[in-house]
Coordinates of C-alpha atoms and ligand atoms in Angstrom, one line a residue:
X17 CA -89.0 6.3 -203.5
X18 CA -86.8 3.3 -202.6
X19 CA -83.6 5.3 -202.3
X20 CA -85.4 7.9 -200.2
X21 CA -87.0 5.4 -197.9
X22 CA -83.9 3.2 -197.5
X23 CA -81.8 6.3 -196.9
X24 CA -84.1 7.6 -194.3
X25 CA -84.6 4.4 -192.4
X26 CA -81.3 2.6 -192.9
X27 CA -78.9 5.5 -193.6
X28 CA -77.6 5.6 -190.1
X29 CA -76.4 1.9 -190.0
X30 CA -72.6 2.0 -189.7
X31 CA -70.8 0.8 -192.8
X32 CA -74.0 0.7 -194.9
X33 CA -74.0 2.6 -198.1
X34 CA -76.8 3.1 -200.7
X35 CA -76.2 3.7 -204.4
X36 CA -78.8 4.7 -206.8
X37 CA -78.1 4.1 -210.5
X38 CA -80.4 5.8 -213.1
X39 CA -80.1 6.5 -216.7
X40 CA -81.5 9.8 -218.1
X41 CA -81.0 8.4 -221.6
X42 CA -83.5 5.6 -220.8
X43 CA -85.7 7.7 -218.6
X44 CA -88.7 6.7 -216.6
X45 CA -92.0 5.4 -217.9
X46 CA -93.2 9.0 -217.3
X47 CA -96.9 8.3 -216.3
X48 CA -98.5 7.4 -213.1
X49 CA -100.1 10.3 -211.4
X50 CA -103.0 9.2 -209.2
X51 CA -102.6 7.7 -205.8
X52 CA -104.6 6.3 -202.9
X53 CA -104.7 7.5 -199.3
X54 CA -102.0 5.1 -198.1
X55 CA -99.5 7.5 -199.7
X56 CA -99.8 9.6 -196.5
X57 CA -98.0 6.9 -194.6
X58 CA -95.1 6.9 -197.0
X59 CA -94.8 10.7 -197.0
X60 CA -95.1 10.9 -193.2
X61 CA -92.4 8.3 -192.8
X62 CA -90.1 10.5 -194.9
X63 CA -91.3 13.5 -192.8
X64 CA -92.4 15.5 -195.9
X65 CA -94.3 18.7 -195.3
X66 CA -97.6 18.2 -197.1
X67 CA -98.1 21.7 -198.5
X68 CA -94.5 21.8 -199.8
X69 CA -94.9 18.4 -201.4
X70 CA -98.2 19.5 -203.1
X71 CA -96.4 22.6 -204.4
X72 CA -93.3 20.8 -205.6
X73 CA -95.2 18.1 -207.5
X74 CA -98.0 20.5 -208.8
X75 CA -100.4 18.2 -207.0
X76 CA -104.1 18.3 -206.6
X77 CA -106.2 16.4 -204.1
X78 CA -108.1 13.2 -204.9
X79 CA -111.3 12.1 -203.1
X80 CA -112.0 9.1 -205.3
X81 CA -112.5 7.9 -208.8
X82 CA -115.5 8.8 -210.9
X83 CA -116.4 5.9 -213.3
X84 CA -118.3 7.1 -216.4
X85 CA -120.1 4.8 -218.9
X86 CA -118.8 1.7 -217.2
X87 CA -122.2 0.2 -216.3
X88 CA -123.8 1.5 -219.5
X89 CA -123.3 4.7 -221.6
X90 CA -124.6 7.7 -219.7
X91 CA -124.2 6.2 -216.2
X92 CA -121.7 7.4 -213.7
X93 CA -120.8 6.7 -210.1
X94 CA -117.9 7.6 -207.7
X95 CA -115.7 5.1 -205.9
X96 CA -114.9 7.4 -203.0
X97 CA -112.3 7.2 -200.3
X98 CA -113.6 6.8 -196.8
X99 CA -117.0 5.4 -195.8
X100 CA -120.7 5.8 -196.6
X101 CA -123.2 7.1 -194.1
X102 CA -123.2 6.0 -190.6
X103 CA -123.4 2.5 -189.1
X104 CA -126.5 2.1 -186.9
X105 CA -127.2 -0.3 -184.1
X106 CA -124.0 -2.1 -185.0
X107 CA -125.1 -2.8 -188.5
X108 CA -123.2 -1.5 -191.5
X109 CA -124.9 1.5 -193.1
X110 CA -125.3 0.0 -196.5
X111 CA -127.9 -2.6 -195.2
X112 CA -130.2 0.3 -194.3
X113 CA -129.6 1.8 -197.8
X114 CA -130.4 -1.6 -199.4
X115 CA -133.6 -1.8 -197.4
X116 CA -134.7 1.6 -198.5
X117 CA -133.8 0.8 -202.1
X118 CA -135.9 -2.4 -201.9
X119 CA -138.8 -0.2 -200.7
X120 CA -138.5 2.0 -203.8
X121 CA -136.0 4.7 -202.8
X122 CA -133.6 5.6 -205.6
X123 CA -131.0 7.8 -204.0
X124 CA -127.6 6.5 -205.1
X125 CA -124.9 5.6 -202.6
X126 CA -122.8 8.6 -203.7
X127 CA -125.3 10.9 -201.8
X128 CA -124.1 9.3 -198.5
X129 CA -120.4 9.8 -199.0
X130 CA -118.8 13.2 -198.2
X131 CA -115.9 12.3 -200.5
X132 CA -118.1 11.6 -203.5
X133 CA -120.3 14.7 -202.9
X134 CA -117.4 17.1 -202.2
X135 CA -115.5 15.6 -205.2
X136 CA -118.4 16.3 -207.6
X137 CA -118.8 19.8 -206.2
X138 CA -115.1 20.6 -206.7
X139 CA -114.7 21.1 -202.9
X140 CA -111.9 20.0 -200.6
X141 CA -110.9 20.2 -196.9
X142 CA -108.7 18.0 -194.7
X143 CA -110.4 15.7 -192.3
X144 CA -111.5 17.1 -189.0
X145 CA -111.0 14.4 -186.3
X146 CA -111.8 17.1 -183.8
X147 CA -115.4 17.2 -185.0
X148 CA -116.4 13.6 -184.4
X149 CA -120.1 14.2 -185.2
X150 CA -119.3 15.7 -188.6
X151 CA -118.8 13.5 -191.8
X152 CA -115.6 15.6 -192.2
X153 CA -114.1 13.7 -189.3
X154 CA -113.8 10.6 -191.5
X155 CA -112.9 12.2 -194.8
X156 CA -110.0 10.3 -196.6
X157 CA -108.0 11.7 -199.5
X158 CA -105.0 11.1 -201.7
X159 CA -103.1 13.1 -204.3
X160 CA -102.8 13.4 -208.0
X161 CA -99.3 14.6 -208.8
X162 CA -96.6 14.9 -211.5
X163 CA -94.8 11.6 -211.0
X164 CA -91.6 12.9 -212.6
X165 CA -91.5 15.8 -210.2
X166 CA -92.1 13.5 -207.3
X167 CA -89.2 11.3 -208.4
X168 CA -87.0 14.4 -208.8
X169 CA -88.1 15.7 -205.4
X170 CA -87.3 12.3 -203.7
X171 CA -84.0 12.1 -205.5
X172 CA -82.8 15.3 -203.9
X173 CA -84.2 14.1 -200.6
X174 CA -82.2 10.8 -200.9
X175 CA -79.0 12.6 -201.9
X176 CA -79.2 14.8 -198.9
X177 CA -79.4 11.7 -196.7
X178 CA -76.1 10.5 -198.2
X179 CA -77.4 8.2 -201.0
X180 CA -74.8 8.3 -203.8
X181 CA -76.4 8.7 -207.2
X182 CA -74.8 7.5 -210.4
X183 CA -76.0 8.6 -213.8
X184 CA -75.3 5.8 -216.2
X185 CA -76.6 2.9 -218.1
X186 CA -76.2 -0.7 -216.8
X187 CA -74.9 -2.9 -219.6
X188 CA -73.9 -6.0 -217.8
X189 CA -74.6 -7.9 -214.7
X190 CA -71.9 -9.9 -212.8
X191 CA -73.1 -13.0 -211.0
X192 CA -71.4 -15.4 -208.6
X193 CA -70.4 -18.5 -210.6
X194 CA -71.7 -20.9 -207.9
X195 CA -74.7 -19.2 -206.2
X196 CA -75.9 -17.1 -209.0
X197 CA -76.2 -14.1 -206.6
X198 CA -75.6 -10.8 -208.3
X199 CA -72.1 -9.5 -207.3
X200 CA -72.1 -6.2 -209.3
X201 CA -73.5 -4.3 -212.2
X202 CA -71.3 -2.9 -215.0
X203 CA -72.0 0.5 -216.5
X204 CA -71.5 1.7 -220.1
X205 CA -68.5 3.8 -219.1
X206 CA -66.8 0.7 -217.7
X207 CA -67.4 1.4 -214.0
X208 CA -68.4 -1.6 -211.9
X209 CA -70.7 -1.1 -208.9
X210 CA -70.6 -4.0 -206.5
X211 CA -73.2 -4.6 -203.8
X212 CA -74.7 -7.1 -201.3
X213 CA -78.4 -6.4 -201.9
X214 CA -79.7 -5.2 -205.3
X215 CA -83.1 -3.5 -205.6
X216 CA -84.3 -3.8 -209.2
X217 CA -86.3 -0.7 -210.1
X218 CA -85.6 -0.9 -213.8
X219 CA -89.2 -0.8 -214.9
X220 CA -90.7 -3.1 -217.4
X221 CA -87.2 -4.3 -218.4
X222 CA -86.9 -6.1 -215.0
X223 CA -83.2 -6.1 -215.7
X224 CA -82.0 -8.1 -212.7
X225 CA -85.0 -10.1 -211.6
X226 CA -86.4 -11.0 -215.0
X227 CA -83.6 -10.8 -217.5
X228 CA -80.7 -11.9 -215.3
X229 CA -82.2 -14.3 -212.8
X230 CA -85.0 -15.5 -215.1
X231 CA -87.8 -15.3 -212.6
X232 CA -91.0 -16.1 -214.7
X233 CA -93.9 -13.7 -215.2
X234 CA -97.4 -14.9 -214.5
X235 CA -99.7 -13.6 -217.2
X236 CA -103.2 -12.5 -216.3
X237 CA -104.3 -11.3 -219.8
X238 CA -107.3 -13.6 -219.8
X239 CA -108.7 -11.6 -216.9
X240 CA -107.3 -8.2 -217.8
X241 CA -107.1 -8.1 -221.6
X242 CA -105.9 -4.5 -221.9
X243 CA -102.3 -4.5 -222.9
X244 CA -101.6 -1.0 -224.4
X245 CA -101.8 2.6 -223.2
X246 CA -101.4 5.9 -224.9
X247 CA -100.7 8.8 -222.6
X248 CA -100.9 12.5 -223.4
X249 CA -101.0 15.6 -221.2
X250 CA -103.3 18.6 -222.2
X251 CA -103.8 22.1 -221.0
X252 CA -106.2 22.8 -218.2
X253 CA -109.8 22.7 -219.2
X254 CA -113.1 21.4 -218.1
X255 CA -113.9 21.0 -214.4
X256 CA -111.5 21.1 -211.5
X257 CA -112.9 18.4 -209.4
X258 CA -110.6 16.6 -206.9
X259 CA -111.4 13.3 -208.6
X260 CA -109.7 11.0 -211.1
X261 CA -112.0 10.2 -213.9
X262 CA -112.2 6.9 -215.7
X263 CA -114.4 6.8 -218.8
X264 CA -115.2 3.4 -220.5
X265 CA -114.3 3.3 -224.2
X266 CA -115.2 0.6 -226.8
X267 CA -112.0 -1.5 -226.1
X268 CA -110.9 -0.2 -222.7
X269 CA -111.1 3.1 -220.8
X270 CA -109.6 6.6 -220.6
X271 CA -108.2 8.3 -217.6
X272 CA -108.3 12.0 -216.7
X273 CA -106.1 13.2 -213.9
X274 CA -106.3 17.0 -213.4
X275 CA -103.2 18.5 -211.8
X276 CA -102.5 22.1 -211.0
X277 CA -100.6 22.9 -214.2
X278 CA -102.1 20.4 -216.7
X279 CA -104.4 17.4 -217.1
X280 CA -102.9 13.9 -217.5
X281 CA -104.9 11.7 -219.9
X282 CA -104.4 8.2 -221.2
X283 CA -106.3 5.5 -223.1
X284 CA -105.8 2.0 -221.8
X285 CA -107.1 -0.6 -224.4
X286 CA -106.9 -4.1 -225.7
X287 CA -104.8 -4.5 -228.8
X288 CA -106.8 -7.6 -229.7
X289 CA -109.9 -5.3 -230.0
X290 CA -108.6 -1.9 -231.3
X291 CA -105.5 -0.8 -233.3
X292 CA -103.1 1.8 -232.0
X293 CA -104.1 4.5 -234.6
X294 CA -107.8 4.2 -233.7
X295 CA -106.9 4.3 -230.0
X296 CA -104.9 7.4 -230.3
X297 CA -107.5 9.2 -232.4
X298 CA -110.1 8.4 -229.8
X299 CA -107.9 9.7 -227.0
X300 CA -107.1 13.0 -228.8
X301 CA -110.8 13.5 -229.7
X302 CA -111.7 13.3 -226.0
X303 CA -109.4 15.8 -224.3
X304 CA -110.6 18.9 -222.4
X305 CA -108.1 21.2 -224.1
X306 CA -105.2 21.2 -226.5
X307 CA -102.5 18.5 -226.0
X308 CA -99.1 19.9 -224.8
X309 CA -96.9 17.0 -225.8
X310 CA -96.7 14.2 -228.3
X311 CA -98.6 11.1 -227.2
X312 CA -96.5 8.2 -225.8
X313 CA -97.4 4.6 -226.5
X314 CA -96.8 1.9 -223.9
X315 CA -97.1 -1.9 -224.1
X316 CA -97.7 -4.1 -221.1
X317 CA -98.9 -7.4 -219.9
X318 CA -101.1 -7.7 -216.8
X319 CA -99.5 -9.9 -214.2
X320 CA -96.6 -10.2 -211.8
X321 CA -93.2 -11.8 -211.4
X322 CA -93.8 -15.1 -209.6
X323 CA -91.2 -14.1 -207.0
X324 CA -90.3 -10.5 -206.4
X325 CA -87.3 -11.5 -204.2
X326 CA -84.9 -14.0 -205.6
X327 CA -81.4 -14.6 -204.2
X328 CA -80.1 -11.1 -203.4
X329 CA -82.4 -9.2 -205.7
X330 CA -85.7 -7.6 -204.7
X331 CA -87.7 -6.0 -207.5
X332 CA -90.0 -3.1 -206.9
X333 CA -92.4 -1.2 -209.2
X334 CA -92.9 -2.3 -212.8
X335 CA -89.9 -4.7 -212.5
X336 CA -92.1 -6.7 -210.1
X337 CA -95.4 -6.7 -212.1
X338 CA -98.0 -4.6 -213.6
X339 CA -101.7 -4.0 -213.1
X340 CA -103.4 -1.4 -215.2
X341 CA -104.0 1.9 -213.4
X342 CA -107.8 1.6 -213.0
X343 CA -107.6 2.0 -209.2
X344 CA -104.2 3.8 -209.1
X345 CA -102.4 1.0 -207.3
X346 CA -98.9 0.9 -208.8
X347 CA -97.3 3.6 -206.6
X348 CA -98.9 2.0 -203.6
X349 CA -97.4 -1.4 -204.6
X350 CA -94.0 0.3 -204.7
X351 CA -94.7 1.7 -201.3
X352 CA -95.8 -1.6 -199.7
X353 CA -92.9 -3.4 -201.3
X354 CA -90.5 -0.9 -199.7
X355 CA -92.2 -1.3 -196.3
X356 CA -92.0 -5.1 -196.5
X357 CA -88.4 -5.0 -197.5
X358 CA -87.6 -2.8 -194.5
X359 CA -89.5 -5.2 -192.2
X360 CA -87.7 -8.2 -193.6
X361 CA -84.4 -6.5 -194.3
X362 CA -81.9 -9.3 -194.6
X363 CA -78.4 -9.9 -193.4
X364 CA -75.9 -11.3 -195.9
X365 CA -77.2 -14.8 -194.8
X366 CA -80.4 -14.2 -196.9
X367 CA -82.4 -16.6 -194.9
X368 CA -85.1 -18.4 -197.0
X369 CA -87.9 -17.7 -194.5
X370 CA -87.7 -14.0 -195.0
X371 CA -87.6 -14.3 -198.8
X372 CA -90.6 -16.7 -198.8
X373 CA -92.6 -14.4 -196.6
X374 CA -91.8 -11.5 -198.9
X375 CA -92.9 -13.4 -201.9
X376 CA -96.1 -14.7 -200.4
X377 CA -97.3 -11.2 -199.5
X378 CA -96.2 -9.9 -202.9
X379 CA -98.3 -12.6 -204.6
X380 CA -101.3 -12.0 -202.3
X381 CA -101.2 -8.2 -203.0
X382 CA -101.2 -8.5 -206.7
X383 CA -103.9 -11.2 -206.7
X384 CA -106.2 -9.2 -204.5
X385 CA -105.8 -6.1 -206.6
X386 CA -106.3 -8.0 -209.8
X387 CA -109.6 -9.4 -208.4
X388 CA -110.9 -5.9 -207.6
X389 CA -110.0 -4.7 -211.1
X390 CA -111.7 -7.7 -212.7
X391 CA -114.9 -6.8 -210.9
X392 CA -115.1 -3.5 -212.9
X393 CA -115.0 -5.3 -216.2
X394 CA -117.2 -8.2 -215.3
X395 CA -120.1 -6.4 -213.8
X396 CA -121.4 -4.4 -216.7
X397 CA -124.5 -4.2 -218.8
X398 CA -122.4 -3.1 -221.8
X399 CA -122.5 -5.5 -224.7
X400 CA -122.0 -2.9 -227.5
X401 CA -118.5 -4.1 -228.6
X402 CA -116.6 -7.4 -228.8
X403 CA -114.4 -6.2 -226.0
X404 CA -117.3 -5.7 -223.5
X405 CA -118.9 -8.9 -224.5
X406 CA -115.6 -10.7 -223.8
X407 CA -115.3 -8.9 -220.4
X408 CA -118.9 -9.5 -219.2
X409 CA -118.6 -13.2 -220.0
X410 CA -115.3 -13.7 -218.2
X411 CA -115.1 -16.6 -215.8
X412 CA -114.4 -14.6 -212.5
X413 CA -111.5 -15.5 -210.3
X414 CA -112.9 -17.6 -207.4
X415 CA -112.7 -14.8 -204.8
X416 CA -114.6 -12.4 -207.0
X417 CA -117.3 -15.0 -207.8
X418 CA -117.7 -15.6 -204.0
X419 CA -118.0 -11.9 -203.2
X420 CA -120.6 -11.3 -205.9
X421 CA -122.6 -14.4 -204.9
X422 CA -122.6 -13.2 -201.3
X423 CA -123.8 -9.7 -202.2
X424 CA -126.4 -11.1 -204.6
X425 CA -127.8 -13.4 -202.0
X426 CA -127.8 -11.3 -198.9
X427 CA -126.3 -7.8 -199.5
X428 CA -123.2 -8.7 -197.4
X429 CA -119.8 -7.6 -198.3
X430 CA -116.6 -9.1 -196.8
X431 CA -112.9 -8.4 -196.9
X432 CA -110.4 -11.2 -197.3
X433 CA -107.5 -11.1 -194.8
X434 CA -105.5 -8.0 -195.3
X435 CA -106.6 -7.1 -198.8
X436 CA -106.1 -3.5 -199.8
X437 CA -109.6 -2.7 -200.9
X438 CA -112.1 -2.6 -198.0
X439 CA -115.7 -3.6 -197.8
X440 CA -116.6 0.0 -198.8
X441 CA -114.7 -0.2 -202.0
X442 CA -116.2 -3.6 -203.0
X443 CA -119.6 -2.3 -202.1
X444 CA -119.1 0.9 -204.1
X445 CA -118.0 -0.9 -207.3
X446 CA -120.5 -3.8 -207.0
X447 CA -123.4 -1.4 -206.5
X448 CA -122.0 1.1 -209.0
X449 CA -121.6 -1.6 -211.6
X450 CA -125.2 -2.6 -211.2
X451 CA -125.0 -5.8 -209.2
X452 CA -128.3 -6.2 -207.3
X453 CA -128.3 -7.3 -203.7
X454 CA -130.8 -10.0 -203.1
X455 CA -131.4 -8.9 -199.5
X456 CA -130.2 -7.0 -196.5
X457 CA -129.3 -7.7 -192.9
X458 CA -132.5 -8.9 -191.1
X459 CA -131.6 -6.9 -188.0
X460 CA -132.3 -3.7 -189.9
X461 CA -136.0 -4.6 -189.5
X462 CA -135.7 -3.5 -185.9
X463 CA -135.9 -0.1 -187.3
X464 CA -139.2 0.6 -189.2
X465 CA -139.2 1.7 -192.8
X466 CA -140.3 5.2 -192.1
X467 CA -137.6 5.7 -189.4
X468 CA -135.0 4.2 -191.8
X469 CA -136.1 6.7 -194.5
X470 CA -136.0 9.5 -192.0
X471 CA -132.5 8.7 -190.9
X472 CA -131.2 8.2 -194.4
X473 CA -132.6 11.6 -195.4
X474 CA -130.9 13.2 -192.3
X475 CA -127.5 11.6 -193.2
X476 CA -127.8 12.9 -196.7
X477 CA -128.7 16.4 -195.5
X478 CA -125.7 16.4 -193.0
X479 CA -123.4 15.4 -195.8
X480 CA -124.7 18.0 -198.1
X481 CA -124.5 20.7 -195.4
X482 CA -120.9 19.8 -194.7
X483 CA -120.0 20.0 -198.4
X484 CA -121.6 23.4 -198.7
X485 CA -119.2 24.7 -196.0
X486 CA -116.1 23.3 -197.6
X487 CA -113.8 25.6 -199.7
X488 CA -113.3 24.8 -203.3
X489 CA -110.1 22.9 -204.0
X490 CA -108.5 26.1 -205.5
X491 CA -109.4 28.1 -202.4
X492 CA -107.9 25.4 -200.2
X493 CA -104.7 25.2 -202.2
X494 CA -104.3 29.0 -202.1
X495 CA -105.0 29.4 -198.4
X496 CA -102.7 26.5 -197.4
X497 CA -99.7 27.4 -199.5
X498 CA -100.0 24.4 -201.8
X499 CA -100.9 26.4 -204.9
X500 CA -98.1 26.8 -207.5
X501 CA -99.1 30.4 -208.2
Ligands
LIG602 C1 -100.1 3.6 -218.6 C2 -99.7 3.6 -217.2 C3 -100.4 4.4 -216.3 C4 -100.0 4.5 -215.0 N1 -100.8 5.2 -214.1 C5 -100.5 5.1 -212.8 C6 -101.3 5.8 -211.8 O1 -102.2 6.6 -212.1 N2 -101.0 5.6 -210.5 C7 -100.0 4.9 -210.1 O2 -99.8 4.7 -208.9 N3 -99.2 4.2 -211.0 C8 -99.4 4.3 -212.3 N4 -98.6 3.7 -213.2 C9 -97.5 3.0 -212.7 C10 -96.3 4.0 -212.4 O3 -96.0 4.7 -213.6 C11 -95.1 3.2 -212.0 O4 -95.4 2.4 -210.9 C12 -94.1 4.2 -211.5 O5 -93.8 5.1 -212.5 C13 -92.8 3.4 -211.1 O6 -92.2 2.9 -212.2 P1 -90.8 2.2 -212.1 O7 -89.9 3.1 -211.3 O8 -91.0 0.8 -211.6 O9 -90.3 2.2 -213.6 P2 -89.8 3.3 -214.6 O10 -90.5 4.6 -214.4 O11 -89.7 2.7 -215.9 O12 -88.3 3.6 -214.1 C14 -87.2 2.7 -214.4 C15 -85.9 3.3 -214.0 O13 -84.9 2.4 -214.3 C16 -83.9 3.0 -215.0 N5 -83.2 2.0 -215.9 C17 -83.8 1.0 -216.6 N6 -82.9 0.3 -217.3 C18 -81.7 0.8 -216.9 C19 -80.3 0.5 -217.2 N7 -80.0 -0.5 -218.1 N8 -79.4 1.2 -216.7 C20 -79.6 2.2 -215.8 N9 -80.9 2.6 -215.4 C21 -81.9 1.9 -216.0 C22 -84.5 4.1 -215.8 O14 -83.6 5.1 -216.1 C23 -85.6 4.6 -214.8 O15 -85.0 5.5 -213.9 C24 -98.9 3.7 -214.5 C25 -98.2 3.0 -215.4 C26 -98.5 2.9 -216.8 C27 -97.7 2.1 -217.7

């Protein structure tokens, strides 16, 4: 992603050359398949044709995440992309929903989201901004794809733009004796590659930023205790909904990401609460079809490198930090890191202001996403295992506590600065995880209860009618040339 984007945006600068060093012997982490709608901005910046990209990466569409058994066993809700219902009289839709709930209505929020309803029905269509009165006008979507194919696709793209790719293993890093800046990296075959700016995309190793420059890692295990994952793909089976599914397990959760040619599965768990053998058995016992590869085991720590930019090294991806894939944010973090690097692209003077700004935004992004992830664990009725008892009794990070308190007192949801997850996302997970709003906006009372009920029923009906008219995801892929066969 980095080589492709830098090649595209900076490739024309006279005298500038970009070298990508990768080692097939080391390989990539090999998982990471679900994205969020912001990926459109990245693909559009590269000028990718969406149908070709979908075909090349065996992608499916994603309208949100379905959370199963998170509140309590047997319960499910969708965190959809896009918005719920329709704001009325300048008041956010959910206040009317809360008012109806207080009066005894039980219709879940899902019924008012076209993404949630279409997702559950296995339907998909692109947004129709030309139909402003239809809920389709505001549909938002992302992709689920084979990350290795995406990387391969972008490698070819970068090479066409003149990026030089070297296959080889970095075994040594040469630093300037005085400044500590990285001057060059040395490869196993003896070749030395010098540079002025180094982008560390070496994964969990964090070869330049962590190992060479010693930038410390801030550990968030106390808030996000999961520290292991086992991933295994299986044959296609079960439903074909354009949704990522996350099912709570006794010491963590399991993902299910259906692609066109297989389903990606993984079990994320806390090693303090479950051993690896049990975790693997549980994963293999809960697949939709036969596994098609050996399970791979991964270890990680939730947290981030305190500074992602140090001297002349900028780390992106796993080299800069890790937050579990509960809300599919890692590829997004790579993408925003690239965008920020391009915005603050340095001269060889490496002015501290640019570096400080980069690091401040890096920290804010990781912290905001961490807070949203913690909400999923904290707000649960589950107390059936030691893990869930630990999670539900966590002391929330201050911003989470404030958001919950606000919702509990008045049903209001607010978004902090530029944080990635919007009010709709916070609402979705707070309501989905069973947090009860203690009130609603008083202005909704200008609309009587009967009229409120009537309008909610109408919105539900419009959503449902729009879903009926949408094609299934398979039909959509075939008609638009995204299908792989
Ligand atoms: C369990 C799990 C599930 C995930 N699920 C999702 C998801 O659903 N959605 C999402 O957005 N993200 C997800 N991610 C994150 C996603 O996988 C990563 O963000 C993405 O793969 C990018 O990884 P990376 O390039 O930083 O590191 P890697 O994939 O590890 O790549 C590191 C690269 O550095 C090279 N390298 C390392 N050391 C050397 C060396 N010494 N010499 C030469 N080359 C070297 C390797 O060859 C490789 O090419 C998940 C991650 C994990 C662990």
